[in-house]
CSV table of C-alpha atoms in Angstrom, one decimal:
chain,number,residue,atom,x,y,z
A,1,MET,CA,12.1,25.6,3.6
A,2,GLU,CA,12.5,23.3,0.6
A,3,GLY,CA,9.1,22.2,0.8
A,4,MET,CA,7.5,25.5,0.3
A,5,LEU,CA,7.4,25.7,-3.5
A,6,ALA,CA,5.6,23.3,-5.8
A,7,MET,CA,8.1,21.2,-8.0
A,8,SER,CA,6.1,23.3,-10.8
A,9,ASP,CA,7.4,26.6,-9.5
A,10,ILE,CA,10.8,25.0,-9.1
A,11,ASN,CA,10.7,24.0,-13.0
A,12,CYS,CA,9.4,27.5,-14.0
A,13,ILE,CA,12.6,29.1,-12.0
A,14,LYS,CA,14.8,26.5,-13.4
A,15,PHE,CA,13.3,27.1,-17.1
A,16,LEU,CA,13.6,31.0,-16.8
A,17,ARG,CA,17.2,30.9,-15.5
A,18,ASN,CA,18.9,28.5,-17.9
A,19,HIS,CA,16.9,28.5,-21.1
A,20,LYS,CA,15.7,32.4,-20.7
A,21,SER,CA,19.0,33.5,-19.1
A,22,HIS,CA,17.0,35.9,-16.5
A,23,SER,CA,18.6,37.2,-13.9
A,24,ILE,CA,17.5,36.2,-10.2
A,25,ASN,CA,16.4,39.6,-9.6
A,26,ARG,CA,14.2,39.5,-12.7
A,27,ILE,CA,12.7,35.9,-11.8
A,28,ALA,CA,12.1,37.1,-8.2
A,29,LYS,CA,10.1,40.2,-9.2
A,30,ASN,CA,8.3,38.4,-12.0
A,31,LEU,CA,7.3,35.7,-9.9
A,32,ASP,CA,6.9,38.0,-6.7
A,33,LEU,CA,9.6,35.5,-4.6
A,34,ASN,CA,12.0,36.5,-2.2
A,35,TRP,CA,15.5,36.8,-3.6
A,36,ARG,CA,16.9,33.9,-2.0
A,37,THR,CA,14.5,31.5,-2.7
A,38,VAL,CA,15.0,31.9,-6.3
A,39,LYS,CA,18.7,32.0,-6.1
A,40,LYS,CA,18.6,28.8,-3.9
A,41,TYR,CA,16.5,26.8,-6.4
A,42,ALA,CA,17.9,28.7,-9.8
A,43,ASP,CA,21.6,27.6,-9.1
A,44,SER,CA,21.4,24.7,-6.9
A,45,ALA,CA,20.7,21.1,-7.8
A,46,GLN,CA,17.5,19.5,-6.1
A,47,LEU,CA,18.4,16.1,-5.4
A,48,PRO,CA,16.2,13.4,-3.4
A,49,SER,CA,17.4,12.5,-0.3
A,50,GLU,CA,16.8,9.0,1.4
A,51,THR,CA,16.4,10.7,4.6
A,52,ILE,CA,12.6,11.4,4.0
A,53,ARG,CA,10.9,12.4,7.2
A,54,PRO,CA,7.1,11.5,6.4
A,55,LYS,CA,4.5,14.6,7.3
A,56,ARG,CA,3.3,14.1,10.7
A,57,GLY,CA,-0.2,15.3,12.5
A,58,MET,CA,-3.6,14.4,12.6
A,59,MET,CA,-4.3,14.8,8.7
A,60,TYR,CA,-1.5,12.5,7.7
A,61,GLY,CA,-2.0,8.9,7.6
A,62,THR,CA,-5.6,9.0,9.2
A,63,LYS,CA,-9.1,9.3,8.1
A,64,TRP,CA,-9.4,12.7,8.3
A,65,GLY,CA,-6.6,13.6,5.5
A,66,GLU,CA,-8.4,11.0,3.4
A,67,MET,CA,-11.9,12.4,3.7
A,68,VAL,CA,-10.8,16.2,2.8
A,69,GLU,CA,-8.9,14.8,-0.1
A,70,ASP,CA,-12.1,13.1,-1.4
A,71,TRP,CA,-13.9,16.2,-0.6
A,72,LEU,CA,-11.4,18.2,-2.7
A,73,THR,CA,-10.9,15.9,-5.6
A,74,GLU,CA,-15.1,15.8,-6.0
A,75,ASP,CA,-15.3,19.5,-5.6
A,76,GLN,CA,-12.4,20.1,-8.7
A,77,MET,CA,-15.5,18.3,-11.0
A,78,LEU,CA,-18.0,21.4,-10.3
A,79,GLN,CA,-18.0,25.1,-10.7
A,80,LYS,CA,-16.0,27.3,-8.2
A,81,LYS,CA,-19.1,28.7,-6.5
A,82,LEU,CA,-20.5,25.4,-5.9
A,83,ARG,CA,-17.2,24.0,-3.9
A,84,ARG,CA,-16.8,23.6,-0.2
A,85,THR,CA,-15.2,26.4,1.5
A,86,ASN,CA,-12.2,25.7,4.2
A,87,LYS,CA,-14.8,26.6,6.9
A,88,LYS,CA,-17.3,24.3,5.7
A,89,ILE,CA,-15.0,21.6,5.6
A,90,TYR,CA,-13.7,22.0,9.0
A,91,GLU,CA,-17.3,22.3,10.3
A,92,THR,CA,-18.1,18.9,8.7
A,93,LEU,CA,-14.8,17.4,10.1
A,94,VAL,CA,-15.8,18.7,13.6
A,95,ALA,CA,-19.4,17.3,13.2
A,96,ASN,CA,-17.9,13.9,12.6
A,97,GLY,CA,-15.6,13.9,15.6
A,98,PHE,CA,-12.5,16.0,14.4
A,99,GLU,CA,-10.6,17.4,17.5
A,100,GLY,CA,-7.9,19.7,15.3
A,101,SER,CA,-8.0,23.4,15.0
A,102,TYR,CA,-9.1,25.0,11.9
A,103,ARG,CA,-5.6,25.9,11.1
A,104,THR,CA,-4.8,22.8,10.7
A,105,VAL,CA,-7.3,21.9,8.1
A,106,CYS,CA,-6.3,25.1,6.0
A,107,ASN,CA,-2.6,24.1,6.1
A,108,PHE,CA,-3.7,20.7,4.8
A,109,ILE,CA,-5.7,22.3,2.2
A,110,LYS,CA,-3.2,24.6,0.8
A,111,SER,CA,-0.7,21.9,1.0
A,112,TRP,CA,-3.0,19.6,-1.3
A,113,HIS,CA,-3.6,22.3,-3.7
A,114,MET,CA,0.0,23.1,-4.1
A,115,THR,CA,0.6,19.6,-4.9
A,116,SER,CA,-2.3,19.3,-7.1
A,117,GLU,CA,-1.7,22.5,-9.1
A,118,GLU,CA,-1.5,22.1,-13.1
A,119,GLU,CA,0.5,23.9,-15.5
A,120,ASN,CA,-1.1,25.6,-18.0
A,121,ASP,CA,1.6,25.6,-20.7
A,122,THR,CA,0.3,26.1,-24.2
A,123,ARG,CA,2.8,25.1,-26.7
A,124,HIS,CA,2.4,25.3,-30.2
A,125,GLU,CA,3.3,21.6,-31.7
A,126,ARG,CA,6.3,21.4,-34.2
A,127,LEU,CA,5.7,19.8,-37.8
A,128,GLN,CA,9.6,19.2,-38.2
A,129,HIS,CA,11.7,17.2,-35.9
A,130,PRO,CA,14.8,19.8,-34.9
A,131,PRO,CA,18.0,18.6,-33.7
A,132,GLY,CA,17.8,17.8,-29.8
A,133,GLU,CA,14.5,16.3,-29.9
A,134,ALA,CA,13.8,12.9,-28.8
A,135,GLN,CA,10.8,10.6,-28.4
A,136,VAL,CA,10.7,7.6,-25.8
A,137,ASP,CA,8.5,4.8,-25.2
A,138,PHE,CA,8.6,1.3,-23.9
A,139,GLY,CA,7.9,-2.1,-25.7
A,140,THR,CA,7.8,-5.6,-24.5
A,141,MET,CA,10.5,-8.0,-25.4
A,142,GLU,CA,11.6,-11.8,-24.8
A,143,VAL,CA,14.8,-12.8,-23.5
A,144,VAL,CA,15.9,-16.4,-22.1
A,145,LYS,CA,17.5,-16.8,-18.6
A,146,ASP,CA,18.8,-20.0,-16.9
A,147,SER,CA,16.4,-21.7,-19.7
A,148,HIS,CA,13.3,-20.0,-18.7
A,149,ALA,CA,11.5,-17.1,-20.8
A,150,VAL,CA,11.7,-13.7,-19.1
A,151,ASP,CA,9.6,-10.5,-20.5
A,152,VAL,CA,11.6,-7.6,-20.1
A,153,LYS,CA,10.7,-4.0,-21.1
A,154,CYS,CA,12.8,-2.0,-23.3
A,155,LEU,CA,12.7,1.6,-23.0
A,156,VAL,CA,13.7,2.9,-26.5
A,157,MET,CA,14.8,6.2,-27.6
A,158,SER,CA,14.5,7.9,-31.3
A,159,LEU,CA,16.3,11.2,-32.2
A,160,PRO,CA,14.1,11.5,-35.8
A,161,PHE,CA,16.6,14.3,-37.1
A,162,SER,CA,19.5,12.0,-37.2
A,163,ASN,CA,17.2,8.8,-37.0
A,164,ARG,CA,19.7,7.6,-34.0
A,165,THR,CA,18.1,4.8,-31.8
A,166,ALA,CA,19.0,3.8,-28.2
A,167,ALA,CA,17.5,1.3,-25.9
A,168,VAL,CA,17.9,-0.1,-22.4
A,169,ALA,CA,16.3,-3.4,-21.0
A,170,LEU,CA,14.2,-3.1,-17.4
A,171,PRO,CA,12.1,-5.4,-15.8
A,172,ALA,CA,8.9,-3.0,-15.4
A,173,GLU,CA,7.7,0.2,-16.7
A,174,ASN,CA,7.2,1.6,-13.2
A,175,GLN,CA,8.7,5.2,-11.8
A,176,GLU,CA,11.9,4.0,-11.1
A,177,CYS,CA,12.7,2.0,-14.0
A,178,PHE,CA,11.6,5.0,-16.3
A,179,LEU,CA,13.7,7.3,-15.0
A,180,THR,CA,16.7,4.8,-14.6
A,181,GLY,CA,16.4,4.2,-18.3
A,182,LEU,CA,16.4,7.7,-19.1
A,183,LYS,CA,19.3,8.4,-17.1
A,184,MET,CA,21.0,5.2,-18.9
A,185,LEU,CA,19.8,6.9,-22.4
A,186,PHE,CA,21.0,10.2,-21.6
A,187,GLU,CA,24.6,9.0,-21.0
A,188,GLU,CA,24.5,6.7,-24.2
A,189,ILE,CA,24.0,9.6,-26.5
A,190,GLY,CA,26.3,11.8,-24.6
A,191,GLY,CA,23.6,14.4,-23.8
A,192,VAL,CA,20.1,15.1,-22.6
A,193,PRO,CA,17.6,16.3,-25.6
A,194,GLN,CA,16.2,19.9,-25.5
A,195,GLN,CA,12.6,18.4,-26.1
A,196,LEU,CA,11.2,14.7,-25.1
A,197,ARG,CA,7.9,13.6,-26.1
A,198,ILE,CA,6.3,10.7,-24.3
A,199,ASP,CA,3.3,8.7,-24.3
A,200,ASN,CA,0.9,9.1,-21.1
A,201,LEU,CA,3.3,6.9,-19.1
A,202,PRO,CA,1.6,6.3,-15.5
A,203,ALA,CA,5.3,6.3,-14.3
A,204,ALA,CA,5.5,10.3,-15.6
A,205,VAL,CA,1.9,11.3,-15.9
A,206,ILE,CA,-0.7,11.8,-13.2
A,207,GLN,CA,-3.6,13.1,-15.6
A,208,PRO,CA,-3.4,12.8,-19.3
A,209,ARG,CA,-3.5,15.4,-21.6
A,210,THR,CA,-6.7,16.3,-23.2
A,211,THR,CA,-8.1,18.8,-25.7
A,212,LYS,CA,-8.7,21.5,-23.1
A,213,GLU,CA,-5.9,20.7,-20.6
A,214,GLU,CA,-2.4,19.6,-20.6
A,215,ALA,CA,-0.9,16.9,-19.1
A,216,ILE,CA,-0.2,16.8,-15.0
A,217,TYR,CA,3.1,15.0,-14.6
A,218,THR,CA,4.3,13.3,-11.1
A,219,ASP,CA,6.4,15.5,-8.7
A,220,ALA,CA,9.4,12.7,-9.0
A,221,PHE,CA,9.3,13.5,-13.0
A,222,LEU,CA,9.0,17.1,-12.7
A,223,GLN,CA,12.3,16.8,-10.1
A,224,PHE,CA,14.0,14.9,-12.8
A,225,MET,CA,13.2,17.5,-15.6
A,226,ALA,CA,14.4,20.2,-13.2
A,227,HIS,CA,17.5,18.7,-12.7
A,228,TYR,CA,18.3,17.5,-16.5
A,229,GLY,CA,16.7,21.0,-18.1
A,230,PHE,CA,14.7,19.0,-20.8
A,231,GLN,CA,11.2,20.1,-21.5
A,232,VAL,CA,8.7,17.5,-22.4
A,233,GLN,CA,5.6,17.2,-24.9
A,234,SER,CA,2.9,14.5,-23.9
A,235,CYS,CA,1.0,13.1,-26.6
A,236,ASN,CA,-2.9,13.1,-26.8
A,237,PRO,CA,-4.7,9.8,-25.7
A,238,TYR,CA,-4.8,7.1,-28.4
A,239,SER,CA,-2.6,9.0,-30.6
A,240,GLY,CA,0.4,7.0,-31.5
A,241,ASN,CA,1.1,8.9,-34.6
A,242,GLU,CA,2.3,11.8,-32.8
A,243,LYS,CA,5.3,9.8,-31.7
A,244,GLY,CA,5.4,7.5,-34.9
A,245,SER,CA,9.2,7.6,-35.1
A,246,VAL,CA,9.8,5.8,-31.6
A,247,GLU,CA,6.8,3.4,-32.4
A,248,ASN,CA,8.7,2.2,-35.2
A,249,LYS,CA,11.9,2.3,-33.7
A,250,VAL,CA,10.2,-0.6,-31.0
A,251,GLY,CA,9.4,-2.7,-33.6
A,252,TYR,CA,13.0,-2.2,-35.3
A,253,VAL,CA,14.8,-3.2,-32.0
A,254,ARG,CA,12.7,-6.0,-31.4
A,255,TYR,CA,12.9,-7.6,-34.8
A,256,ASN,CA,16.5,-6.8,-35.7
A,257,PHE,CA,18.3,-7.2,-32.2
A,258,LEU,CA,15.9,-9.1,-30.1
A,259,VAL,CA,14.6,-11.9,-32.5
A,260,PRO,CA,15.2,-14.8,-31.8
A,261,ALA,CA,15.2,-14.0,-28.0
A,262,PRO,CA,18.7,-13.6,-26.8
A,263,VAL,CA,20.2,-15.5,-23.6
A,264,MET,CA,20.5,-13.0,-20.8
A,265,HIS,CA,22.8,-13.3,-17.9
A,266,ASP,CA,21.7,-10.2,-16.3
A,267,TYR,CA,20.5,-6.9,-17.2
A,268,ASP,CA,23.8,-5.0,-17.2
A,269,SER,CA,25.4,-7.3,-19.9
A,270,MET,CA,22.4,-7.4,-22.0
A,271,ASN,CA,22.2,-3.6,-21.9
A,272,ARG,CA,26.0,-3.3,-23.0
A,273,GLN,CA,25.5,-5.7,-25.9
A,274,LEU,CA,22.6,-3.5,-27.0
A,275,ALA,CA,24.5,-0.4,-26.8
A,276,VAL,CA,26.9,-1.8,-29.3
A,277,SER,CA,24.8,-3.1,-31.7
A,278,LEU,CA,23.0,0.1,-31.9
A,279,ARG,CA,26.0,2.0,-32.4
A,280,ASP,CA,27.2,-0.2,-35.1
A,281,ASP,CA,23.6,0.5,-36.6
A,282,MET,CA,24.7,4.0,-36.8
A,283,GLU,CA,26.4,3.0,-39.9
A,284,ARG,CA,23.5,2.8,-42.0
A,285,VAL,CA,22.7,5.5,-44.7
A,286,HIS,CA,19.5,7.7,-43.5
A,287,TYR,CA,16.4,6.8,-45.6
A,288,GLU,CA,15.7,9.9,-46.4
A,289,LYS,CA,18.7,12.4,-46.0
A,290,HIS,CA,20.9,10.1,-47.9
A,291,VAL,CA,23.9,10.8,-45.3
A,292,LEU,CA,25.2,8.3,-42.6
A,293,ILE,CA,23.1,8.4,-39.4
A,294,ARG,CA,26.6,8.6,-37.5
A,295,GLU,CA,27.3,11.9,-39.5
A,296,LEU,CA,23.9,13.2,-38.6
A,297,PHE,CA,24.1,12.4,-35.0
A,298,GLU,CA,27.3,14.0,-34.5
A,299,GLU,CA,25.9,16.9,-36.0
A,300,GLU,CA,22.9,16.5,-33.6
A,301,GLN,CA,25.0,16.1,-30.4
A,302,ARG,CA,26.1,19.7,-30.6
A,303,HIS,CA,22.3,20.4,-29.9
A,304,LEU,CA,21.9,18.3,-26.7
A,305,LEU,CA,21.9,19.6,-23.2
A,306,ARG,CA,25.1,18.9,-21.3
A,307,LEU,CA,24.7,16.2,-18.5
A,308,PRO,CA,24.5,17.6,-15.1
A,309,GLN,CA,27.9,17.3,-13.0
A,310,GLU,CA,25.7,15.6,-10.0
A,311,ASP,CA,23.9,12.5,-10.3
A,312,PHE,CA,20.3,12.2,-9.7
A,313,PRO,CA,19.8,9.0,-7.4
A,314,VAL,CA,16.3,7.6,-8.6
A,315,PHE,CA,14.3,5.9,-6.1
A,316,LYS,CA,11.1,5.9,-4.2
A,317,VAL,CA,10.0,5.9,-0.6
A,318,GLU,CA,6.8,4.1,0.7
A,319,LEU,CA,5.1,3.4,3.6
A,320,PHE,CA,3.8,-0.4,3.8
A,321,LYS,CA,1.6,-1.9,6.4
A,322,VAL,CA,2.8,-5.3,7.6
A,323,ASN,CA,0.2,-7.8,8.0
A,324,LYS,CA,-0.2,-10.5,10.9
A,325,TYR,CA,2.3,-13.0,9.3
A,326,GLY,CA,5.2,-10.3,9.0
A,327,GLU,CA,4.5,-9.6,5.2
A,328,ILE,CA,4.1,-6.7,2.9
A,329,THR,CA,3.2,-6.7,-0.4
A,330,ILE,CA,5.6,-5.4,-3.2
A,331,ASP,CA,5.2,-5.6,-7.1
A,332,LYS,CA,1.9,-7.6,-6.4
A,333,THR,CA,4.0,-10.1,-4.6
A,334,LYS,CA,4.2,-10.9,-0.7
A,335,VAL,CA,7.5,-10.7,0.9
A,336,LEU,CA,8.1,-12.0,4.4
A,337,ILE,CA,10.0,-9.2,6.5
A,338,PRO,CA,12.3,-10.7,9.3
A,339,SER,CA,11.2,-9.4,12.5
A,340,GLY,CA,8.3,-7.7,10.7
A,341,SER,CA,5.5,-8.7,12.9
A,342,ARG,CA,6.8,-6.5,15.7
A,343,HIS,CA,6.4,-3.7,13.5
A,344,GLY,CA,3.0,-1.7,12.2
A,345,GLN,CA,4.4,-0.3,9.2
A,346,VAL,CA,7.7,-0.1,7.4
A,347,ARG,CA,9.3,2.4,5.1
A,348,ALA,CA,10.4,0.6,1.9
A,349,ILE,CA,13.2,2.4,-0.3
A,350,LEU,CA,12.5,1.2,-3.7
A,351,ARG,CA,15.1,1.7,-6.4
A,352,TRP,CA,14.3,-0.1,-10.1
A,353,ASP,CA,16.4,-3.3,-8.9
A,354,SER,CA,16.4,-3.6,-5.3
A,355,MET,CA,14.6,-2.8,-2.4
A,356,LYS,CA,15.6,-1.7,1.3
A,357,ILE,CA,12.8,-2.1,4.4
A,358,LEU,CA,13.7,-0.2,7.1
A,359,SER,CA,11.6,0.4,10.4
A,360,LEU,CA,10.1,3.9,11.2
A,361,TYR,CA,13.0,4.7,13.3
A,362,GLY,CA,15.7,3.8,10.6
A,363,GLU,CA,16.5,0.3,11.4
A,364,ILE,CA,17.3,-1.8,8.3
A,365,LEU,CA,15.1,-4.8,8.6
A,366,TYR,CA,15.7,-6.6,5.0
A,367,GLU,CA,17.5,-5.9,1.6
A,368,GLU,CA,16.7,-8.0,-1.5
A,369,LYS,CA,16.2,-7.6,-5.3
A,370,ARG,CA,12.8,-6.4,-6.2
A,371,PRO,CA,10.3,-9.2,-6.8
A,372,TYR,CA,9.9,-8.7,-10.6
A,373,MET,CA,13.6,-9.2,-11.1
A,374,MET,CA,13.0,-12.9,-10.5
A,375,THR,CA,10.0,-13.4,-12.5
A,376,LYS,CA,10.3,-16.0,-15.2
A,377,ARG,CA,8.0,-18.8,-16.9
A,378,ALA,CA,9.1,-21.8,-18.3
A,379,LEU,CA,9.8,-22.7,-21.7
A,380,PRO,CA,7.6,-25.9,-23.1
A,381,TRP,CA,10.6,-28.3,-22.7
A,382,GLU,CA,8.4,-31.4,-23.1
A,383,ASN,CA,7.1,-30.2,-26.6
A,384,ILE,CA,10.5,-29.3,-27.7
A,385,ILE,CA,12.5,-32.1,-26.9
A,386,SER,CA,9.3,-34.3,-28.3
A,387,THR,CA,9.7,-32.1,-31.7
A,388,TRP,CA,13.9,-33.0,-31.4
A,389,HIS,CA,13.3,-36.7,-30.8
A,390,LYS,CA,11.2,-36.9,-33.9
A,391,LYS,CA,13.6,-35.3,-36.0
A,392,PRO,CA,17.0,-35.4,-34.1
A,393,ARG,CA,19.0,-33.1,-36.9
A,394,SER,CA,16.7,-30.3,-36.4
A,395,PHE,CA,18.3,-30.0,-32.9
A,396,GLY,CA,21.6,-28.4,-34.5
A,397,HIS,CA,19.5,-25.5,-35.9
A,398,SER,CA,16.6,-24.9,-33.6
A,399,ARG,CA,16.8,-21.6,-31.9
A,400,TYR,CA,15.8,-23.5,-28.5
A,401,SER,CA,19.2,-25.4,-28.7
A,402,GLU,CA,21.1,-22.4,-27.6
A,403,TYR,CA,18.6,-21.9,-24.2
A,404,LEU,CA,19.5,-25.3,-23.3
A,405,PRO,CA,21.5,-25.9,-20.0
A,406,GLY,CA,25.3,-26.4,-20.4
A,407,ARG,CA,25.6,-30.1,-19.6
A,408,ILE,CA,22.3,-30.9,-21.3
A,409,LYS,CA,23.2,-28.9,-24.3
A,410,GLU,CA,26.9,-30.7,-24.3
A,411,TYR,CA,25.2,-34.3,-23.8
A,412,LEU,CA,22.4,-34.0,-26.8
A,413,GLY,CA,25.3,-32.3,-29.1
A,414,VAL,CA,26.9,-35.6,-30.1
A,415,PRO,CA,26.7,-35.9,-34.0
A,416,ASN,CA,25.7,-39.6,-34.4
A,417,LEU,CA,21.7,-39.0,-34.9
A,418,LEU,CA,21.0,-42.4,-33.6
A,419,VAL,CA,22.9,-41.7,-30.2
A,420,ARG,CA,21.2,-38.2,-29.8
A,421,GLN,CA,17.5,-39.8,-30.6
A,422,GLU,CA,18.2,-42.3,-27.8
A,423,ARG,CA,19.3,-39.1,-25.4
A,424,LEU,CA,16.6,-37.1,-26.3
A,425,ALA,CA,14.2,-39.9,-25.5
A,426,TRP,CA,16.0,-40.3,-21.9
A,427,ILE,CA,15.7,-36.6,-21.4
A,428,ARG,CA,12.1,-36.3,-22.3
A,429,ALA,CA,11.1,-39.2,-20.1
A,430,LYS,CA,13.6,-37.3,-17.1
A,431,LEU,CA,11.2,-34.0,-17.5
A,432,ALA,CA,8.1,-35.6,-16.8
A,433,LEU,CA,9.9,-35.9,-13.3
A,434,TYR,CA,12.4,-33.0,-12.9
A,435,PRO,CA,12.4,-29.5,-13.9
A,436,ILE,CA,15.3,-29.1,-16.5
A,437,LEU,CA,17.6,-27.0,-14.5
A,438,GLU,CA,17.5,-29.8,-11.7
A,439,ILE,CA,17.9,-32.3,-14.7
A,440,ASN,CA,21.2,-30.1,-15.9
A,441,GLU,CA,22.2,-30.1,-12.0
A,442,SER,CA,22.1,-33.8,-11.3
A,443,LEU,CA,22.9,-35.1,-14.5
A,444,TYR,CA,26.1,-37.3,-13.4
A,445,GLU,CA,23.6,-38.9,-10.7
A,446,LEU,CA,20.9,-39.4,-13.1
A,447,LEU,CA,23.0,-40.9,-15.9
A,448,SER,CA,24.1,-43.7,-13.6
A,449,GLU,CA,20.7,-45.1,-13.2
A,450,ASP,CA,19.6,-48.1,-14.9
A,451,ASP,CA,17.2,-46.6,-17.2
A,452,ALA,CA,20.0,-44.2,-18.7
A,453,PRO,CA,21.3,-44.8,-22.4
A,454,ALA,CA,23.9,-47.5,-22.5
A,455,VAL,CA,27.3,-45.8,-22.9
A,456,VAL,CA,30.2,-47.6,-24.5
A,457,GLU,CA,33.5,-47.2,-23.4
A,458,ASP,CA,35.6,-45.2,-25.2
A,459,HIS,CA,32.6,-44.2,-27.7
A,460,PRO,CA,33.9,-41.8,-30.1
A,461,TYR,CA,30.7,-39.5,-29.8
A,462,ASP,CA,30.8,-39.5,-26.0
A,463,VAL,CA,31.1,-36.6,-23.6
A,464,ASP,CA,34.2,-36.4,-21.4
A,465,TRP,CA,32.5,-34.8,-18.3
A,466,SER,CA,35.9,-34.4,-16.2
A,467,LYS,CA,37.3,-32.4,-19.1
A,468,TYR,CA,34.0,-30.6,-19.6
A,469,ASP,CA,33.5,-29.5,-16.5
A,470,SER,CA,36.9,-28.3,-16.0
A,471,LEU,CA,37.1,-26.2,-19.1
A,472,ASN,CA,33.8,-24.7,-19.1
A,473,ARG,CA,32.3,-22.3,-16.9
A,474,PRO,CA,29.0,-23.5,-14.8
A,475,TRP,CA,25.8,-22.3,-16.8
A,476,GLY,CA,24.9,-18.3,-16.0
A,477,GLU,CA,28.0,-17.4,-15.1
A,478,GLY,CA,29.7,-14.8,-17.4
A,479,GLY,CA,27.2,-15.5,-20.2
A,480,THR,CA,25.8,-18.2,-22.5
A,481,ALA,CA,26.6,-21.9,-22.1
């Protein structure tokens, strides 16, 4: 069975096969494993599948399994001679009303130890950055979408040898976004770094690295590593200097490409533009080697691992309890599931941008974008409009004028400053009653009201709305207004 080996063992087999060029027989002999098992994991891609069956039995999803996990976690802090034995754990469970067998308890404990096994990989740190080594980190950036401010998480990759930078914008720093972002970065640079240095990101690291122990990674990240073939180096806690290259690049990307905050239509279009900008950035001369970054990167690409032929599907499967209102909580947001009240539990398949909710029997109950894809906060439009009203000329060169919805922007864009000031005063008054997007949507109807600024027939600075709406796309479709 595929589940018989822990991901750390599978990763070891992949490493010996691909990086050390060991034969199947040699790996099987050294690791004391069956030849067919080694052959399966060494030369076949281990890809996740949506048809994941949850573990069943009286130890899973019940208080008995939780009790044993708590005891095992406590015992890890003690010396070996002070820890509970399997027999002692079983006897304690029976005393509390457990009706299962001793073998059931032993199998559960064995499974727990396999998934919690630590890797004792002692590796010397390099003092120089060879080609094919990369660093990655997240940074928070601000963009504007639908006239609202949105915080995006920008995953930045730096290759110190060539000083090449790549970045992708994502909605969060969770496991799904992190692995999807790495996939996109690998595709952007045309290969996979041999070594990847990361911070202690919760999306990849269960237990941070200490002075005595190496970091413990999630099974999903280990599976991702095995598929792409790279090795990882985790930084010590509170040691940003160990990945100083990418720390600097996060600020470089922010201040050179995302300030002032750009208008974002969607993540795909934003990432395409960010990729173009960072490719153009390779035409700079390296600060130390005095060679174009593009030329250094072309040399470095020869040291990158090839992208695997099979795509790695990134998703996470979780079980959620449905409350009495038919809701579950995803991304700290309550989501109403149609017919959810008829199901005690549902299974969610979570991707970086979407979610699919299924019953335990596989029936699709709900499909939608993840809640954080729609999180945004209003810009202080009342203060901004008040400032423009005092100085109408400032509207033409303000960073916020690009964030206005299309009709309002066109309405305020008249060259006559007196007319503009009147219109700004009217917009400011309407903001006390309506959100700015609603004002934009109903601008024609609102302009017909008695309190609207007088419109002079054939005024040289007025707007011909019929021509504007016929020639311009609606706001938010296909880019900025």
